[in-house]
Coordinates of C-alpha atoms in Angstrom, one line a residue:
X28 CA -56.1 -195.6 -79.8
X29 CA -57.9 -198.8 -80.1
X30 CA -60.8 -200.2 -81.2
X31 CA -64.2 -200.2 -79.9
X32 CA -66.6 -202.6 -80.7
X33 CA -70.2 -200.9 -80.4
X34 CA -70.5 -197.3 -81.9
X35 CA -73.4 -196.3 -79.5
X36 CA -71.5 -194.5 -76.2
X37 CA -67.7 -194.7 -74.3
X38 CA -67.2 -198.2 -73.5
X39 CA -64.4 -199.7 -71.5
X40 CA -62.7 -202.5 -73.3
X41 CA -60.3 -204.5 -71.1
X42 CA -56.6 -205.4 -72.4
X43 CA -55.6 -208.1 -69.8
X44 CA -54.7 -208.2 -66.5
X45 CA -51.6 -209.1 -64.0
X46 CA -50.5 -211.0 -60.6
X47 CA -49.3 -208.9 -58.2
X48 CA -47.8 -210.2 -55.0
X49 CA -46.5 -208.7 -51.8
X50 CA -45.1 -209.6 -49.2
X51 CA -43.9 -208.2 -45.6
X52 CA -40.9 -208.2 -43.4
X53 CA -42.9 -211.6 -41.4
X54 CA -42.3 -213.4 -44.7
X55 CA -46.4 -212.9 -44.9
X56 CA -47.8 -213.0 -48.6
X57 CA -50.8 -211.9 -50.1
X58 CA -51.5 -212.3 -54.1
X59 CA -53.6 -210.2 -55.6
X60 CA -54.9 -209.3 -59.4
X61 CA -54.8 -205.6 -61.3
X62 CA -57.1 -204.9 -64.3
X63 CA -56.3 -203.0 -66.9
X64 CA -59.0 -201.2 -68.7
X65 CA -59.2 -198.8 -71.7
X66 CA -62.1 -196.3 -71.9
X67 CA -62.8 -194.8 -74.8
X68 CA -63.8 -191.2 -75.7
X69 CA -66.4 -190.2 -77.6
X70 CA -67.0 -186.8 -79.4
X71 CA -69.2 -183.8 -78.6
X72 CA -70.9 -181.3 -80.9
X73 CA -72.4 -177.8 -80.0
X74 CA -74.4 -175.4 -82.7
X75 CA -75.0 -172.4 -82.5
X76 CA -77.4 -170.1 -84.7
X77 CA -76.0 -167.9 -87.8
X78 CA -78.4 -165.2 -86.9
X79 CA -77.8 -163.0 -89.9
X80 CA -78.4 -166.1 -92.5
X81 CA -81.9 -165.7 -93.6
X82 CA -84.6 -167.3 -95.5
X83 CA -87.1 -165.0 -96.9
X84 CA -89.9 -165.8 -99.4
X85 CA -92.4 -163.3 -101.2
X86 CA -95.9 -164.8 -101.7
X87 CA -95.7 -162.9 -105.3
X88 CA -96.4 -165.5 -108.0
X89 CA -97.0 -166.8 -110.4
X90 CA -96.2 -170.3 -109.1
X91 CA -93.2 -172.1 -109.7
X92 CA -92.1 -175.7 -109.9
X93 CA -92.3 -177.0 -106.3
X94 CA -89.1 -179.0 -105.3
X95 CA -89.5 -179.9 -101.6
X96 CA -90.9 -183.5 -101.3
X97 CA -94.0 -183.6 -98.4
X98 CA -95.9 -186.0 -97.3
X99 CA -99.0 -183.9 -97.0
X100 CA -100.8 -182.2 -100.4
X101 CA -99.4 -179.2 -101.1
X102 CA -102.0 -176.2 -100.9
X103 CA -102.6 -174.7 -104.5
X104 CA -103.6 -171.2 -103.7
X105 CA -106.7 -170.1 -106.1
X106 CA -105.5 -166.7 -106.0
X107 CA -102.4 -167.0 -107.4
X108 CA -101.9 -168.7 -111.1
X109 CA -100.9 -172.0 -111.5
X110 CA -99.2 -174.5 -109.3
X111 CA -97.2 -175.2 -107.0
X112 CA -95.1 -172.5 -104.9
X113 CA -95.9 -168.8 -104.5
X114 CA -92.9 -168.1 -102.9
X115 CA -89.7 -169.8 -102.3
X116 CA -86.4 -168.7 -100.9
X117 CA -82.6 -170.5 -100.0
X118 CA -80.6 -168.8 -97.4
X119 CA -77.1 -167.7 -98.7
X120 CA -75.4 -170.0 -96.3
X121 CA -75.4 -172.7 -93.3
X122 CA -78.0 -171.5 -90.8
X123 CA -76.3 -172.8 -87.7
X124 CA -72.4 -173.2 -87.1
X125 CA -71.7 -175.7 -84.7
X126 CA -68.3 -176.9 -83.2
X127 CA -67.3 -180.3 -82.4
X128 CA -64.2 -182.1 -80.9
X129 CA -63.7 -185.8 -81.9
X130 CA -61.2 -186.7 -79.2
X131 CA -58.2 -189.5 -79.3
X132 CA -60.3 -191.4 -82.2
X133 CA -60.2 -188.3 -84.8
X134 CA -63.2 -187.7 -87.0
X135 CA -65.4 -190.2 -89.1
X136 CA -68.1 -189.4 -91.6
X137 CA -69.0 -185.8 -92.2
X138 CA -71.1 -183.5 -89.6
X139 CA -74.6 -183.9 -90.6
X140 CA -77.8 -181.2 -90.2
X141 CA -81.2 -181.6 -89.4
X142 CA -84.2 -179.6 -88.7
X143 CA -86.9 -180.1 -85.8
X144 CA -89.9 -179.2 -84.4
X145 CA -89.6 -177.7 -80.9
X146 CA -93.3 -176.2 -80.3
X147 CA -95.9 -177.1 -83.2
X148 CA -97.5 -173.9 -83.3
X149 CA -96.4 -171.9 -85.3
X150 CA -98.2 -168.4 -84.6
X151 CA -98.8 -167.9 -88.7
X152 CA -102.2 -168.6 -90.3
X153 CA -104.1 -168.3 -93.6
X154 CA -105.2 -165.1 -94.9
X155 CA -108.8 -166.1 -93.8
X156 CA -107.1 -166.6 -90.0
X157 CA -106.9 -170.7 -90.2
X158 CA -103.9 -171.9 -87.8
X159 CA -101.1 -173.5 -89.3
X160 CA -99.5 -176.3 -86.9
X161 CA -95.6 -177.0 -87.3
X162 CA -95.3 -181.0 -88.4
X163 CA -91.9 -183.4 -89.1
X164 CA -92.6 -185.0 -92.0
X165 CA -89.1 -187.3 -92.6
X166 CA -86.1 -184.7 -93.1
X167 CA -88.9 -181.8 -93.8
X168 CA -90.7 -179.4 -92.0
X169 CA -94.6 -178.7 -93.0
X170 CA -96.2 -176.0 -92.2
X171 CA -99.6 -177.9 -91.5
X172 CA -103.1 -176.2 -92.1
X173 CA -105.8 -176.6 -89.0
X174 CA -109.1 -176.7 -90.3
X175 CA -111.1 -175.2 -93.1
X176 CA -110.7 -175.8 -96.9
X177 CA -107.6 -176.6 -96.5
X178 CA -107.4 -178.8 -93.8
X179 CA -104.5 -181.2 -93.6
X180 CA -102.8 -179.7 -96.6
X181 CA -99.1 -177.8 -96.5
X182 CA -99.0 -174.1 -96.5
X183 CA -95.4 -174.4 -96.3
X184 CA -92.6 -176.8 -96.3
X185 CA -89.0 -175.9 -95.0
X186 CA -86.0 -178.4 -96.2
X187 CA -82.2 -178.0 -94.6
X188 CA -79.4 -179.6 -96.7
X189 CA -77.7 -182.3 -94.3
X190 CA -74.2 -181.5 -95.5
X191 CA -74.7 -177.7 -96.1
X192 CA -76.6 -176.4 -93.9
X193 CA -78.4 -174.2 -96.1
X194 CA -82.3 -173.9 -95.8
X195 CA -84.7 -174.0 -98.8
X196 CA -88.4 -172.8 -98.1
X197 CA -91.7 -172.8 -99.7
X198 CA -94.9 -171.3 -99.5
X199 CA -97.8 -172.9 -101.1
X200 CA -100.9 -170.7 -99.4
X201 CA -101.2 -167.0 -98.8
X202 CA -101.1 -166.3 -95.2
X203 CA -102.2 -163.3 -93.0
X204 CA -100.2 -160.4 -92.8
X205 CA -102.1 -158.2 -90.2
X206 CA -100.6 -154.5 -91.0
X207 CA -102.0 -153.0 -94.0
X208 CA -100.0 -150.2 -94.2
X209 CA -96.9 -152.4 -94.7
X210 CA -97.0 -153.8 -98.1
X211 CA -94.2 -155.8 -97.7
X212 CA -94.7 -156.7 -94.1
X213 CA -92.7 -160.2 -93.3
X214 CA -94.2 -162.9 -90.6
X215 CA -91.9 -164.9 -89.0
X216 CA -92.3 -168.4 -86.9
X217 CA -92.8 -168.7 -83.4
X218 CA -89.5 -168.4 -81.1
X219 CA -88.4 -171.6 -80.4
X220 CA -90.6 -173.6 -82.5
X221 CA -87.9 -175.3 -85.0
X222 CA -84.7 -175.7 -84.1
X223 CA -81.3 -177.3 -86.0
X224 CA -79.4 -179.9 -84.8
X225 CA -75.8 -181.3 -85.9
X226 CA -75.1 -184.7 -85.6
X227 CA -71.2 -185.6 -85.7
X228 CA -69.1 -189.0 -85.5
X229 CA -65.5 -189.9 -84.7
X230 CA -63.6 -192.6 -86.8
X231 CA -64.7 -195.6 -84.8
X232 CA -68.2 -194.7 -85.6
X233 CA -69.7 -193.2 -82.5
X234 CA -72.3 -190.5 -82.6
X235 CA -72.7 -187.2 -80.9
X236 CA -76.1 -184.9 -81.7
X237 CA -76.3 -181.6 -80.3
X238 CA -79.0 -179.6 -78.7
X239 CA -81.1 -178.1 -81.3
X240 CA -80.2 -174.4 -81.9
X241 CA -83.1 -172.2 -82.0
X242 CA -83.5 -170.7 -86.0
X243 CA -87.4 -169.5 -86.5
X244 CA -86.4 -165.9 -86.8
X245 CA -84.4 -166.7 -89.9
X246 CA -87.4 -167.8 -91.6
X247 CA -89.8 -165.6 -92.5
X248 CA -92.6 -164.7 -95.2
X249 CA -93.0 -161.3 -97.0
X250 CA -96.2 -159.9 -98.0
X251 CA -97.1 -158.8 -101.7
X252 CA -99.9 -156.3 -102.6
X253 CA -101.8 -155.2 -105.2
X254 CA -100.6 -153.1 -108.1
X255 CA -101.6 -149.4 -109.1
X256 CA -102.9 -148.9 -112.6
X257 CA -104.1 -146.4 -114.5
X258 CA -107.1 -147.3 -117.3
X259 CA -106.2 -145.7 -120.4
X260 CA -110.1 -146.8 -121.9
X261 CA -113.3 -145.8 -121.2
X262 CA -116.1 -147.6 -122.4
X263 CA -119.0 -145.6 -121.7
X264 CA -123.0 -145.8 -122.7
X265 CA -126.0 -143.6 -123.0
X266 CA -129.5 -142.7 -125.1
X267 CA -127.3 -142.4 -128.0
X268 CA -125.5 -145.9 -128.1
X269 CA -122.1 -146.6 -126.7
X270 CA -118.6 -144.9 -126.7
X271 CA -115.1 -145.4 -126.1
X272 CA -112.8 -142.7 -125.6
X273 CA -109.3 -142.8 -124.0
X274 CA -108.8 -141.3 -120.5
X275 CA -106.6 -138.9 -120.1
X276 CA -103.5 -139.2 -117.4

């Protein structure tokens, strides 16, 4: 196991080299040099998607403290009171699992996750219908508003922990839920649009990265709905003046 001087790919680092000379019955000799090389390995990485770890918010409110860091403005929803998230949810766990070999050179730093954006649309809009486009923003994912009032401004953001794995998401706009029968209905991402990588490194510092594993049916946003009441006061008026009287269950 030696040492490698660039920690980019397998290099071949020579070690010397010796004279070899032979000769045949004539008395005939021919001299003749033999390299001697040493490759080295590098490691390899594959992930896989935890298919039963979700991430699930409820656009319920009221809004609570925002904690994903975006470079776009975060929406503040008008409907909803206060600022900042309407729904937010952490998956229980990693979202991928991945599994790497390190070869003769044995593991460096830790394994390290990331998200990306495979397809940029994201097949969720608004409430009013207003596409939502899929953007990197540094380590985050921004669920990007298309046009309208909002334009430019994050609907959602989704963060992954590098060492954990685990997923955090936010929602910062309502978006459409298209059957009203379901009160709760979820809406999930487009298949294949964000994907998670793992990036692993042997202890002579070089780096392997792994296809990205496809995870946008983990991620997914719940409707809310509004709440039955029942008026217990009934203000009413006539020739006489007005009246309140309670209304009976």
């Amino acid at each position: 196991n030696l040492p490698h001087q660039l920690a980019l790919a397998a290099q071949t680092q020579s070690i010397g080299h010796a004279i070899v000379e032979a000769l045949d019955n004539d008395g005939n000799t021919a001299t003749g040099q033999v390299f001697v090389d040493v490759k080295d390995d590098v490691p390899s990485v594959t992930v896989t998607a935890a298919a039963a770890t979700t991430a699930v918010a409820e656009e319920s409110g009221p809004s609570v403290a925002a904690t994903i860091t975006t470079s776009s403005v975060k929406g503040d929803d008008p409907n909803v009171a206060g600022s900042g998230a309407i729904g937010k949810a952490v998956s229980a766990s990693a979202v991928a699992t991945y599994n790497a070999t390190y070869g003769a050179d044995g593991q460096g730093v830790a394994p390290s996750y990331a998200l990306t954006v495979t397809t940029v649309l994201s097949n969720l809009t608004l409430t009013d219908g207003t596409a939502i486009n899929l953007v990197k923003e540094g380590d985050v994912i921004v669920g990007k508003v298309a046009a309208g009032t909002f334009i430019n401004q994050a609907a959602f953001a989704i963060a992954i922990n590098p060492s954990t794995g685990v997923v955090t998401i936010e929602q910062y706009l309502s978006l459409k839920h298209p059957n009203a029968n379901n009160a709760d209905e979820p809406v999930t991402l487009a298949a294949n649009s964000i994907g998670v990588t793992v990036t692993v490194t042997d202890s002579d510092g070089d780096p392997a990265t792994s296809t990205p594993a496809d995870i946008s049916g983990q991620i997914s946003f719940e409707d809310d709905a509004p709440g039955a009441f029942t008026p217990t006061i009934a203000n009413v008026t006539n020739a006489a003046g007005p009246a309140t009287a309670p209304i009976a269950a």
